[in-house]
CSV table of C-alpha atoms in Angstrom, one decimal:
chain,number,residue,atom,x,y,z
A,761,UNK,CA,100.8,194.0,-272.0
A,762,UNK,CA,97.9,195.8,-273.5
A,763,UNK,CA,100.0,197.3,-276.3
A,764,UNK,CA,100.8,193.8,-277.5
A,765,UNK,CA,97.1,192.7,-277.7
A,766,UNK,CA,95.1,195.9,-278.2
A,767,UNK,CA,97.0,198.4,-280.3
A,768,UNK,CA,96.2,198.0,-283.9
A,769,UNK,CA,99.0,200.3,-285.2
A,770,UNK,CA,101.6,198.6,-283.0
A,771,UNK,CA,100.8,195.2,-284.6
A,772,UNK,CA,102.2,196.6,-287.8
A,773,UNK,CA,105.6,196.9,-286.1
A,774,UNK,CA,108.1,194.0,-285.9
A,775,UNK,CA,108.0,194.2,-282.1
A,776,UNK,CA,105.9,191.1,-281.6
A,777,UNK,CA,108.0,188.7,-283.7
A,778,UNK,CA,111.0,186.9,-282.4
A,779,UNK,CA,113.5,189.2,-284.1
A,780,UNK,CA,116.9,188.4,-285.3
A,781,UNK,CA,119.3,189.2,-282.5
A,782,UNK,CA,122.1,191.8,-282.9
A,783,UNK,CA,125.7,190.6,-283.4
A,784,UNK,CA,126.3,190.7,-279.7
A,785,UNK,CA,123.9,190.8,-276.9
A,786,UNK,CA,124.0,190.6,-273.1
A,787,UNK,CA,122.6,187.2,-271.9
A,788,UNK,CA,121.0,187.2,-268.5
A,789,UNK,CA,121.8,183.9,-266.9
A,790,UNK,CA,120.2,184.6,-263.6
A,791,UNK,CA,119.9,187.2,-260.8
A,792,UNK,CA,123.1,189.3,-261.0
A,793,UNK,CA,124.5,187.0,-263.6
A,794,UNK,CA,125.2,188.3,-267.1
A,795,UNK,CA,127.6,187.7,-269.9
A,796,UNK,CA,128.3,189.0,-273.4
A,797,UNK,CA,127.2,186.6,-276.1
A,798,UNK,CA,128.0,186.4,-279.8
A,799,UNK,CA,124.8,185.3,-281.5
A,800,UNK,CA,124.3,182.9,-284.4
A,801,UNK,CA,123.6,184.5,-287.7
A,802,UNK,CA,119.9,183.7,-287.9
A,803,UNK,CA,119.1,183.4,-284.2
A,804,UNK,CA,115.8,184.9,-283.2
A,805,UNK,CA,114.5,186.0,-279.8
A,806,UNK,CA,112.9,189.0,-278.1
A,807,UNK,CA,115.3,191.4,-276.4
A,808,UNK,CA,115.3,194.8,-274.7
A,809,UNK,CA,117.5,197.9,-275.4
A,810,UNK,CA,118.8,200.5,-273.0
A,811,UNK,CA,119.0,204.2,-273.8
A,812,UNK,CA,121.1,206.1,-271.4
A,813,UNK,CA,123.5,209.1,-271.0
A,814,UNK,CA,127.2,208.2,-270.9
A,815,UNK,CA,127.8,211.5,-269.1
A,816,UNK,CA,131.3,212.7,-268.1
A,817,UNK,CA,132.3,209.5,-266.3
A,818,UNK,CA,134.2,206.4,-267.5
A,819,UNK,CA,131.5,203.9,-268.5
A,820,UNK,CA,132.1,200.2,-268.4
A,821,UNK,CA,132.7,199.1,-271.9
A,822,UNK,CA,133.8,196.2,-274.0
A,823,UNK,CA,137.3,196.7,-275.5
A,824,UNK,CA,139.7,194.4,-277.2
A,825,UNK,CA,141.3,193.8,-273.8
A,826,UNK,CA,138.0,192.9,-271.9
A,827,UNK,CA,136.3,191.2,-274.8
A,828,UNK,CA,137.3,187.6,-274.0
A,829,UNK,CA,136.6,188.1,-270.3
A,830,UNK,CA,133.1,189.5,-270.9
A,831,UNK,CA,132.2,186.5,-273.1
A,832,UNK,CA,132.5,184.4,-269.8
A,833,UNK,CA,131.0,186.9,-267.4
A,834,UNK,CA,130.5,190.7,-267.0
A,835,UNK,CA,131.4,191.4,-263.4
A,836,UNK,CA,128.2,192.5,-261.6
A,837,UNK,CA,130.1,194.8,-259.2
A,838,UNK,CA,131.6,196.7,-262.1
A,839,UNK,CA,128.2,197.6,-263.6
A,840,UNK,CA,126.7,201.0,-262.8
A,841,UNK,CA,123.3,201.3,-261.3
A,842,UNK,CA,121.5,202.1,-264.6
A,843,UNK,CA,122.9,198.9,-266.2
A,844,UNK,CA,122.0,196.8,-263.1
A,845,UNK,CA,118.5,198.1,-263.1
A,846,UNK,CA,118.0,197.5,-266.8
A,847,UNK,CA,119.3,194.0,-266.6
A,848,UNK,CA,117.2,193.2,-263.6
A,849,UNK,CA,114.0,194.7,-265.1
A,850,UNK,CA,114.6,192.9,-268.4
A,851,UNK,CA,114.8,189.6,-266.5
A,852,UNK,CA,111.6,190.4,-264.6
A,853,UNK,CA,109.8,191.1,-267.9
A,854,UNK,CA,110.6,187.6,-268.9
A,855,UNK,CA,113.3,188.5,-271.4
A,856,UNK,CA,116.6,186.8,-271.6
A,857,UNK,CA,118.6,189.4,-273.6
A,858,UNK,CA,119.3,193.2,-273.3
A,859,UNK,CA,121.4,195.3,-275.7
A,860,UNK,CA,123.6,198.1,-274.1
A,861,UNK,CA,125.8,200.0,-276.6
A,862,UNK,CA,128.9,200.3,-274.5
A,863,UNK,CA,129.1,196.6,-273.9
A,864,UNK,CA,127.7,195.2,-277.1
A,865,UNK,CA,130.1,197.2,-279.4
A,866,UNK,CA,133.8,196.9,-279.1
A,867,UNK,CA,134.5,200.5,-278.3
A,868,UNK,CA,138.2,200.8,-279.3
A,869,UNK,CA,137.7,199.0,-282.6
A,870,UNK,CA,136.8,201.6,-285.3
A,871,UNK,CA,135.9,198.9,-287.8
A,872,UNK,CA,133.5,197.1,-285.4
A,873,UNK,CA,132.0,200.4,-284.3
A,874,UNK,CA,131.2,201.4,-287.8
A,875,UNK,CA,129.9,198.0,-288.7
A,876,UNK,CA,127.6,197.8,-285.7
A,877,UNK,CA,126.6,201.5,-286.0
A,878,UNK,CA,125.3,200.7,-289.5
A,879,UNK,CA,122.9,198.2,-287.9
A,880,UNK,CA,121.4,200.7,-285.4
A,881,UNK,CA,118.1,201.1,-287.2
A,882,UNK,CA,117.5,197.3,-287.1
A,883,UNK,CA,118.7,197.0,-283.5
A,884,UNK,CA,116.3,199.5,-282.0
A,885,UNK,CA,113.4,199.0,-284.5
A,886,UNK,CA,113.3,195.2,-283.6
A,887,UNK,CA,113.7,195.7,-279.9
A,888,UNK,CA,110.8,194.3,-277.9
A,889,UNK,CA,111.0,197.3,-275.6
A,890,UNK,CA,113.5,200.2,-275.0
A,891,UNK,CA,114.2,201.2,-271.5
A,892,UNK,CA,114.9,204.9,-271.3
A,893,UNK,CA,116.9,206.3,-268.4
A,894,UNK,CA,115.5,209.8,-269.1
A,895,UNK,CA,116.2,211.5,-265.8
A,896,UNK,CA,119.8,210.2,-265.2
A,897,UNK,CA,122.6,212.4,-266.3
A,898,UNK,CA,125.0,209.4,-266.3
A,899,UNK,CA,124.8,205.7,-265.6
A,900,UNK,CA,125.5,206.0,-261.8
A,901,UNK,CA,122.0,207.4,-261.2
A,902,UNK,CA,119.9,204.3,-262.2
A,903,UNK,CA,116.5,204.0,-263.6
A,904,UNK,CA,114.5,204.6,-260.5
A,905,UNK,CA,113.9,207.6,-258.3
A,906,UNK,CA,112.8,207.7,-254.6
A,907,UNK,CA,109.1,208.2,-254.1
A,908,UNK,CA,108.4,211.9,-254.0
A,909,UNK,CA,107.0,213.2,-250.7
A,910,UNK,CA,103.2,213.5,-250.3
A,911,UNK,CA,102.5,211.0,-253.0
A,912,UNK,CA,98.9,211.0,-251.8
A,913,UNK,CA,97.0,213.7,-250.0
A,914,UNK,CA,94.7,212.4,-247.2
A,915,UNK,CA,91.3,214.0,-246.5
A,916,UNK,CA,89.4,212.9,-243.4
A,917,UNK,CA,85.7,212.5,-244.2
A,918,UNK,CA,82.6,211.8,-242.1
A,919,UNK,CA,79.1,212.0,-243.7
A,920,UNK,CA,77.0,211.8,-240.6
A,921,UNK,CA,77.7,212.2,-236.9
A,922,UNK,CA,76.7,208.6,-236.2
A,923,UNK,CA,78.9,207.2,-238.9
A,924,UNK,CA,82.5,206.2,-238.5
A,925,UNK,CA,85.0,208.7,-240.1
A,926,UNK,CA,87.0,207.5,-243.1
A,927,UNK,CA,89.8,208.8,-245.3
A,928,UNK,CA,90.0,209.6,-249.0
A,929,UNK,CA,93.4,209.7,-250.6
A,930,UNK,CA,93.9,211.9,-253.6
A,931,UNK,CA,96.9,211.6,-256.0
A,932,UNK,CA,98.0,215.1,-257.0
A,933,UNK,CA,98.7,215.8,-260.6
A,934,UNK,CA,102.4,215.5,-261.2
A,935,UNK,CA,104.5,218.1,-263.0
A,936,UNK,CA,105.2,216.9,-266.6
A,937,UNK,CA,107.1,220.0,-267.7
A,938,UNK,CA,110.5,218.4,-267.8
A,939,UNK,CA,109.2,215.6,-270.0
A,940,UNK,CA,107.1,217.6,-272.3
A,941,UNK,CA,109.6,220.4,-272.9
A,942,UNK,CA,112.5,217.9,-273.5
A,943,UNK,CA,114.4,219.2,-270.4
A,944,UNK,CA,115.3,215.7,-269.0
A,945,UNK,CA,119.1,215.0,-269.3
A,946,UNK,CA,118.8,212.2,-272.0
A,947,UNK,CA,116.5,214.3,-274.2
A,948,UNK,CA,119.3,216.7,-274.8
A,949,UNK,CA,121.4,214.0,-276.5
A,950,UNK,CA,121.5,213.6,-280.3
A,951,UNK,CA,122.0,209.8,-280.0
A,952,UNK,CA,118.8,209.5,-278.0
A,953,UNK,CA,116.9,211.4,-280.7
A,954,UNK,CA,117.7,208.6,-283.1
A,955,UNK,CA,117.0,205.8,-280.6
A,956,UNK,CA,113.5,207.2,-279.8
A,957,UNK,CA,112.5,207.5,-283.4
A,958,UNK,CA,113.7,204.0,-284.2
A,959,UNK,CA,112.1,202.3,-281.2
A,960,UNK,CA,108.6,201.1,-281.5
A,961,UNK,CA,107.9,200.8,-277.8
A,962,UNK,CA,109.6,202.7,-274.9
A,963,UNK,CA,109.2,203.1,-271.2
A,964,UNK,CA,110.7,206.4,-269.8
A,965,UNK,CA,112.0,206.6,-266.3
A,966,UNK,CA,111.4,210.2,-265.4
A,967,UNK,CA,111.9,212.3,-262.2
A,968,UNK,CA,108.6,211.4,-260.5
A,969,UNK,CA,106.9,208.7,-262.7
A,970,UNK,CA,107.0,206.5,-265.7
A,971,UNK,CA,106.0,207.4,-269.2
A,972,UNK,CA,104.9,204.9,-271.9
A,973,UNK,CA,105.2,205.6,-275.6
A,974,UNK,CA,104.5,203.3,-278.6
A,975,UNK,CA,103.2,203.8,-282.1
A,976,UNK,CA,99.7,204.2,-280.7
A,977,UNK,CA,100.2,206.9,-278.1
A,978,UNK,CA,101.9,208.4,-275.1
A,979,UNK,CA,100.7,208.0,-271.6
A,980,UNK,CA,102.1,208.9,-268.1
A,981,UNK,CA,101.8,206.9,-264.9
A,982,UNK,CA,99.5,209.3,-263.1
A,983,UNK,CA,97.0,209.2,-266.0
A,984,UNK,CA,97.0,212.9,-266.8
A,985,UNK,CA,98.7,212.6,-270.2
A,986,UNK,CA,97.1,210.6,-273.0
A,987,UNK,CA,98.3,211.9,-276.3
A,988,UNK,CA,99.5,210.8,-279.8
A,989,UNK,CA,103.1,209.6,-279.8
A,990,UNK,CA,105.6,212.5,-279.7
A,991,UNK,CA,108.1,210.8,-282.0
A,992,UNK,CA,108.4,212.3,-285.4
A,993,UNK,CA,108.5,208.9,-287.2
A,994,UNK,CA,109.5,208.6,-290.8
A,995,UNK,CA,106.3,206.6,-291.3
A,996,UNK,CA,104.6,209.9,-291.0
A,997,UNK,CA,106.1,211.0,-294.3
A,998,UNK,CA,103.5,209.9,-296.8
A,999,UNK,CA,105.4,210.5,-300.0
A,1000,UNK,CA,109.0,210.6,-301.3
A,1001,UNK,CA,108.6,214.3,-302.0
A,1002,UNK,CA,108.0,215.1,-298.4
A,1003,UNK,CA,111.6,216.1,-297.8
A,1004,UNK,CA,110.4,218.5,-295.1
A,1005,UNK,CA,110.2,215.5,-292.7
A,1006,UNK,CA,113.9,214.9,-293.1
A,1007,UNK,CA,114.7,218.6,-292.8
A,1008,UNK,CA,112.7,218.8,-289.6
A,1009,UNK,CA,114.6,215.8,-288.2
A,1010,UNK,CA,118.0,217.5,-289.1
A,1011,UNK,CA,116.9,220.8,-287.6
A,1012,UNK,CA,116.0,219.1,-284.3
A,1013,UNK,CA,119.2,216.9,-284.4
A,1014,UNK,CA,121.6,219.8,-284.8
A,1015,UNK,CA,120.1,221.4,-281.7
A,1016,UNK,CA,121.1,218.5,-279.5
A,1017,UNK,CA,124.4,217.6,-277.8
A,1018,UNK,CA,127.2,215.3,-279.1
A,1019,UNK,CA,130.3,214.5,-277.0
A,1020,UNK,CA,132.2,214.0,-280.3
A,1021,UNK,CA,131.3,216.1,-283.3
A,1022,UNK,CA,132.5,213.2,-285.5
A,1023,UNK,CA,129.4,211.3,-284.3
A,1024,UNK,CA,127.0,213.6,-286.3
A,1025,UNK,CA,126.5,211.1,-289.1
A,1026,UNK,CA,126.6,207.9,-287.0
A,1027,UNK,CA,124.0,209.4,-284.7
A,1028,UNK,CA,121.6,209.7,-287.7
A,1029,UNK,CA,122.8,206.6,-289.5
A,1030,UNK,CA,119.9,204.4,-288.3
A,1031,UNK,CA,117.3,207.0,-289.3
A,1032,UNK,CA,118.9,207.5,-292.7
A,1033,UNK,CA,118.8,203.7,-293.2
A,1034,UNK,CA,115.1,203.6,-292.5
A,1035,UNK,CA,114.5,206.5,-295.0
A,1036,UNK,CA,116.6,204.8,-297.6
A,1037,UNK,CA,114.7,201.5,-297.2
A,1038,UNK,CA,111.4,203.3,-297.4
A,1039,UNK,CA,112.1,205.5,-300.4
A,1040,UNK,CA,115.2,204.0,-302.1
A,1041,UNK,CA,116.9,207.4,-302.2
A,1042,UNK,CA,120.6,208.0,-302.4
A,1043,UNK,CA,122.2,209.4,-299.2
A,1044,UNK,CA,125.0,212.0,-299.5
A,1045,UNK,CA,126.5,213.4,-296.3
A,1046,UNK,CA,123.2,214.2,-294.6
A,1047,UNK,CA,121.4,215.2,-297.8
A,1048,UNK,CA,119.4,213.2,-300.4
A,1049,UNK,CA,120.4,213.2,-304.1
A,1050,UNK,CA,116.7,213.2,-305.2
A,1051,UNK,CA,116.2,216.5,-303.3
A,1052,UNK,CA,119.7,217.9,-303.5
A,1053,UNK,CA,119.0,221.5,-304.5
A,1054,UNK,CA,116.3,221.8,-301.7
A,1055,UNK,CA,118.7,220.2,-299.3
A,1056,UNK,CA,121.5,222.6,-300.1
A,1057,UNK,CA,119.4,225.6,-299.1
A,1058,UNK,CA,120.2,225.1,-295.4
A,1059,UNK,CA,121.5,228.0,-293.3
A,1060,UNK,CA,123.0,228.3,-289.9
A,1061,UNK,CA,121.6,230.0,-286.8
A,1062,UNK,CA,125.0,231.5,-286.0
A,1063,UNK,CA,128.5,231.4,-287.6
A,1064,UNK,CA,131.2,229.5,-285.8
A,1065,UNK,CA,134.7,228.5,-286.8
A,1066,UNK,CA,134.8,225.3,-288.9
A,1067,UNK,CA,136.0,222.2,-287.1
A,1068,UNK,CA,139.7,221.5,-287.3
A,1069,UNK,CA,138.7,217.8,-287.7
A,1070,UNK,CA,137.1,216.9,-291.0
A,1071,UNK,CA,133.5,216.1,-290.6
A,1072,UNK,CA,131.8,216.7,-293.9
A,1073,UNK,CA,132.1,218.5,-297.2
A,1074,UNK,CA,131.3,222.2,-296.9
A,1075,UNK,CA,128.1,221.8,-298.9
A,1076,UNK,CA,126.7,219.6,-296.2
A,1077,UNK,CA,124.9,221.0,-293.1
A,1078,UNK,CA,127.1,218.7,-291.0
A,1079,UNK,CA,130.2,220.8,-291.9
A,1080,UNK,CA,129.2,223.5,-289.5
A,1081,UNK,CA,129.1,223.5,-285.7
A,1082,UNK,CA,125.9,225.4,-285.3
A,1083,UNK,CA,122.2,224.4,-285.4
A,1084,UNK,CA,120.8,224.7,-288.9
A,1085,UNK,CA,117.5,225.5,-290.5
A,1086,UNK,CA,115.7,225.8,-293.8
A,1087,UNK,CA,113.5,228.6,-295.0
A,1088,UNK,CA,110.0,227.3,-294.4
A,1089,UNK,CA,108.4,229.3,-297.2
A,1090,UNK,CA,110.9,228.2,-299.9
A,1091,UNK,CA,109.6,225.6,-302.2
A,1092,UNK,CA,112.2,224.3,-304.7
A,1093,UNK,CA,110.7,223.0,-308.0
A,1094,UNK,CA,112.1,222.1,-311.4
A,1095,UNK,CA,110.7,225.4,-312.7
A,1096,UNK,CA,112.4,227.7,-310.2
A,1097,UNK,CA,115.7,225.8,-309.9
A,1098,UNK,CA,118.5,227.7,-311.8
A,1099,UNK,CA,121.3,225.2,-311.2
A,1100,UNK,CA,122.2,221.8,-312.7
A,1101,UNK,CA,123.8,219.2,-310.5
A,1102,UNK,CA,126.5,217.8,-312.8
A,1103,UNK,CA,128.0,215.3,-310.3
A,1104,UNK,CA,128.0,214.6,-306.6
A,1105,UNK,CA,129.7,212.0,-304.5
A,1106,UNK,CA,131.1,211.2,-301.0
A,1107,UNK,CA,133.8,208.9,-299.8
A,1108,UNK,CA,132.6,206.9,-296.8
A,1109,UNK,CA,135.1,206.1,-294.0
A,1110,UNK,CA,133.6,202.6,-293.7
A,1111,UNK,CA,131.4,200.3,-295.8
A,1112,UNK,CA,128.1,202.2,-295.1
A,1113,UNK,CA,127.9,205.6,-296.9
A,1114,UNK,CA,125.4,206.8,-294.3
A,1115,UNK,CA,128.2,206.8,-291.6
A,1116,UNK,CA,131.3,209.0,-291.4
A,1117,UNK,CA,132.8,210.4,-294.6
A,1118,UNK,CA,136.3,211.4,-295.5
A,1119,UNK,CA,135.6,213.5,-298.6
A,1120,UNK,CA,132.8,214.8,-300.7
A,1121,UNK,CA,132.6,216.6,-304.1
A,1122,UNK,CA,129.7,218.5,-305.7
A,1123,UNK,CA,129.9,219.9,-309.3
A,1124,UNK,CA,127.3,222.6,-310.1
A,1125,UNK,CA,126.6,224.3,-313.4
A,1126,UNK,CA,124.7,227.6,-313.5
A,1127,UNK,CA,125.3,231.3,-313.3
A,1128,UNK,CA,127.4,233.2,-310.7
A,1129,UNK,CA,128.8,236.6,-310.1
A,1130,UNK,CA,132.0,237.6,-308.3
A,1131,UNK,CA,131.7,239.7,-305.2
A,1132,UNK,CA,133.6,240.7,-302.0
A,1133,UNK,CA,132.7,240.2,-298.4
A,1134,UNK,CA,133.2,243.4,-296.5
A,1135,UNK,CA,133.4,244.1,-292.8
A,1136,UNK,CA,130.2,245.4,-291.0
A,1137,UNK,CA,129.7,249.1,-291.3
A,1138,UNK,CA,127.1,251.8,-291.0
A,1139,UNK,CA,125.5,250.0,-288.1
A,1140,UNK,CA,124.8,246.8,-290.0
A,1141,UNK,CA,125.4,243.7,-287.8
A,1142,UNK,CA,126.6,241.4,-290.6
A,1143,UNK,CA,129.0,241.7,-293.5
A,1144,UNK,CA,127.9,243.2,-296.7
A,1145,UNK,CA,128.6,241.6,-300.0
A,1146,UNK,CA,129.6,244.0,-302.8
A,1147,UNK,CA,129.0,242.6,-306.3
A,1148,UNK,CA,132.2,242.9,-308.4
A,1149,UNK,CA,131.4,241.8,-311.9
A,1150,UNK,CA,134.7,241.4,-313.8
A,1151,UNK,CA,136.5,242.2,-310.6
A,1152,UNK,CA,135.2,245.8,-310.6
A,1153,UNK,CA,133.1,246.9,-307.6
A,1154,UNK,CA,129.6,247.9,-308.6
A,1155,UNK,CA,126.9,250.0,-306.9
A,1156,UNK,CA,125.0,246.8,-306.0
A,1157,UNK,CA,125.5,246.1,-302.3
A,1158,UNK,CA,124.0,242.9,-300.9
A,1159,UNK,CA,123.2,242.6,-297.2
A,1160,UNK,CA,121.0,245.7,-296.7
A,1161,UNK,CA,117.3,246.3,-296.4
A,1162,UNK,CA,115.3,243.1,-296.7
A,1163,UNK,CA,118.2,240.9,-297.9
A,1164,UNK,CA,119.1,237.8,-295.9
A,1165,UNK,CA,122.7,236.7,-295.6
A,1166,UNK,CA,123.6,233.7,-293.4
A,1167,UNK,CA,127.4,233.0,-293.1
A,1168,UNK,CA,128.2,229.4,-292.3
A,1169,UNK,CA,131.5,230.1,-290.7
A,1170,UNK,CA,133.5,233.0,-289.3
A,1171,UNK,CA,135.6,234.4,-292.1
A,1172,UNK,CA,138.6,236.7,-292.5
A,1173,UNK,CA,138.4,240.3,-293.7
A,1174,UNK,CA,137.5,241.1,-297.4
A,1175,UNK,CA,137.1,237.7,-298.8
A,1176,UNK,CA,136.5,237.2,-302.5
A,1177,UNK,CA,133.4,235.1,-303.1
A,1178,UNK,CA,131.1,233.9,-305.9
A,1179,UNK,CA,127.4,234.3,-305.5
A,1180,UNK,CA,126.1,231.2,-307.3
A,1181,UNK,CA,122.4,231.4,-308.1
A,1182,UNK,CA,120.4,228.3,-307.0
A,1183,UNK,CA,116.7,229.3,-307.0
A,1184,UNK,CA,114.7,232.2,-308.5
A,1185,UNK,CA,111.6,232.6,-306.4
A,1186,UNK,CA,108.4,234.6,-307.0
A,1187,UNK,CA,108.8,238.4,-307.3
A,1188,UNK,CA,112.3,237.9,-308.6
A,1189,UNK,CA,113.8,236.9,-305.3
A,1190,UNK,CA,117.2,235.3,-305.9
A,1191,UNK,CA,118.7,232.6,-303.6
A,1192,UNK,CA,122.5,232.1,-303.7
A,1193,UNK,CA,125.2,229.8,-302.4
A,1194,UNK,CA,128.1,231.9,-301.2
A,1195,UNK,CA,131.4,230.2,-302.3
A,1196,UNK,CA,135.0,231.0,-301.9
A,1197,UNK,CA,138.2,229.3,-303.1
A,1198,UNK,CA,138.9,226.2,-301.0
A,1199,UNK,CA,142.1,226.1,-298.9
A,1200,UNK,CA,144.5,223.7,-300.6
A,1201,UNK,CA,142.3,223.3,-303.7
A,1202,UNK,CA,143.3,225.7,-306.5
A,1203,UNK,CA,140.4,224.7,-308.7
A,1204,UNK,CA,137.7,224.0,-306.1
A,1205,UNK,CA,135.4,226.1,-303.9
A,1206,UNK,CA,133.9,225.7,-300.5
A,1207,UNK,CA,130.6,227.0,-299.3
A,1208,UNK,CA,130.7,229.8,-296.7
A,1209,UNK,CA,127.1,230.9,-296.6
A,1210,UNK,CA,123.6,231.2,-298.0
A,1211,UNK,CA,122.1,234.5,-299.3
A,1212,UNK,CA,118.7,235.8,-300.5
A,1213,UNK,CA,118.2,239.1,-302.2
A,1214,UNK,CA,115.0,241.1,-302.8
A,1215,UNK,CA,116.8,244.1,-304.2
A,1216,UNK,CA,116.2,245.2,-307.8
A,1217,UNK,CA,119.7,246.6,-308.2
A,1218,UNK,CA,121.2,243.2,-307.1
A,1219,UNK,CA,118.9,241.3,-309.5
A,1220,UNK,CA,119.6,243.6,-312.5
A,1221,UNK,CA,123.4,243.6,-311.8
A,1222,UNK,CA,123.3,239.8,-311.6
A,1223,UNK,CA,121.2,239.5,-314.8
A,1224,UNK,CA,123.5,241.7,-316.7
A,1225,UNK,CA,127.0,240.6,-315.5
A,1226,UNK,CA,126.6,237.1,-314.2
A,1227,UNK,CA,128.7,234.4,-315.9
A,1228,UNK,CA,128.0,230.8,-316.9
A,1229,UNK,CA,130.1,228.7,-314.5
A,1230,UNK,CA,130.8,225.1,-313.7
A,1231,UNK,CA,132.0,225.0,-310.1
A,1232,UNK,CA,133.4,222.2,-308.0
A,1233,UNK,CA,132.5,222.5,-304.3
A,1234,UNK,CA,134.3,220.4,-301.7
């Protein structure tokens, strides 16, 4: 494989070493013969990974009930087409092992799932190759597609009358739109977003052809595409201060689909592990302690009700059920930051703090002003915020003219809030977290939005009446 011998950048990857095997792996014992194997702690060998859509069907999986059976044999007839194709191709590539998530993790064991999920970065990063069932909406559809009609166009040719006629076959350029625009079924899945970034070498099985991607480039089977790799790797982040790389990853990730919203942190867990290894930063519910104020300045695309299942503290972008974004022109520095982070912590559900969490607390010290959220009126599509210093409504109304107000969640009428100043930008632009009393927490607040004001009357009212506060946000 030319990637192995000719790509200088790929040689920096761990792909070519005989890597430490995952905890469990599918061992291919022969054609149509496969079993689940528990590996030795320091056992090393090359292996493949499969990326696929689970879809809306019941996928064969390892459970506490099937575990002992699968250690002997995984019934070939029970495997869907995608799994069969991946196992067969892995064997034909000369590899003995393939990792498939539904079979190599005990799916009804939360402890095992969290433990193996914490190893996702290592599993995909050390895979010799990742096989990507990009065009299959579930595992019944397999890796391969029937050859499209008119694969070649024939032209009858004859240069001279006394010469025999001959044919020229032309391969038409294939349509790459579905691939380039991320419209293939697997590309819509958040789990695959992580798997693609972590993998050093991938082969995509598309609608009409194969695509190859490694750290050195992206190519298609017909030869039309030859581009830099599309993956936004964390290696592209040249300095610890480049938090924009992480924010871009989160922005993309929240646009993708998850079957279970509780998977939001596990589906980023491997990428977070890579970042932490690279920069030695502290991870906190999708944000980084070393860039916490900048991280807190996320906002939603549209407000939706908060999940009834606890996912994350309200100050984390993962607490909302909408895609999120960051203001691209906002640069947070020590000079323009108006808040002090007194304390911050999360409580992980398992051993890895980069996985699911059960609680999180943020203590901020700075200046805030009391206000009230009012219903839309006068044709304005969003709620206005009336500043109420000392509980008395003022003339300063936030949410008009050039102000920006992004609610995180759908709120009840006339909610009392605190505008807590985070950043003071150039030209006296003020950026606020919008906080309200947390349900069931008499002394704590929860975040309900992000606001930015350009208005002089808002700034002057804030400067005159804001109070020094120490606020706990949960």
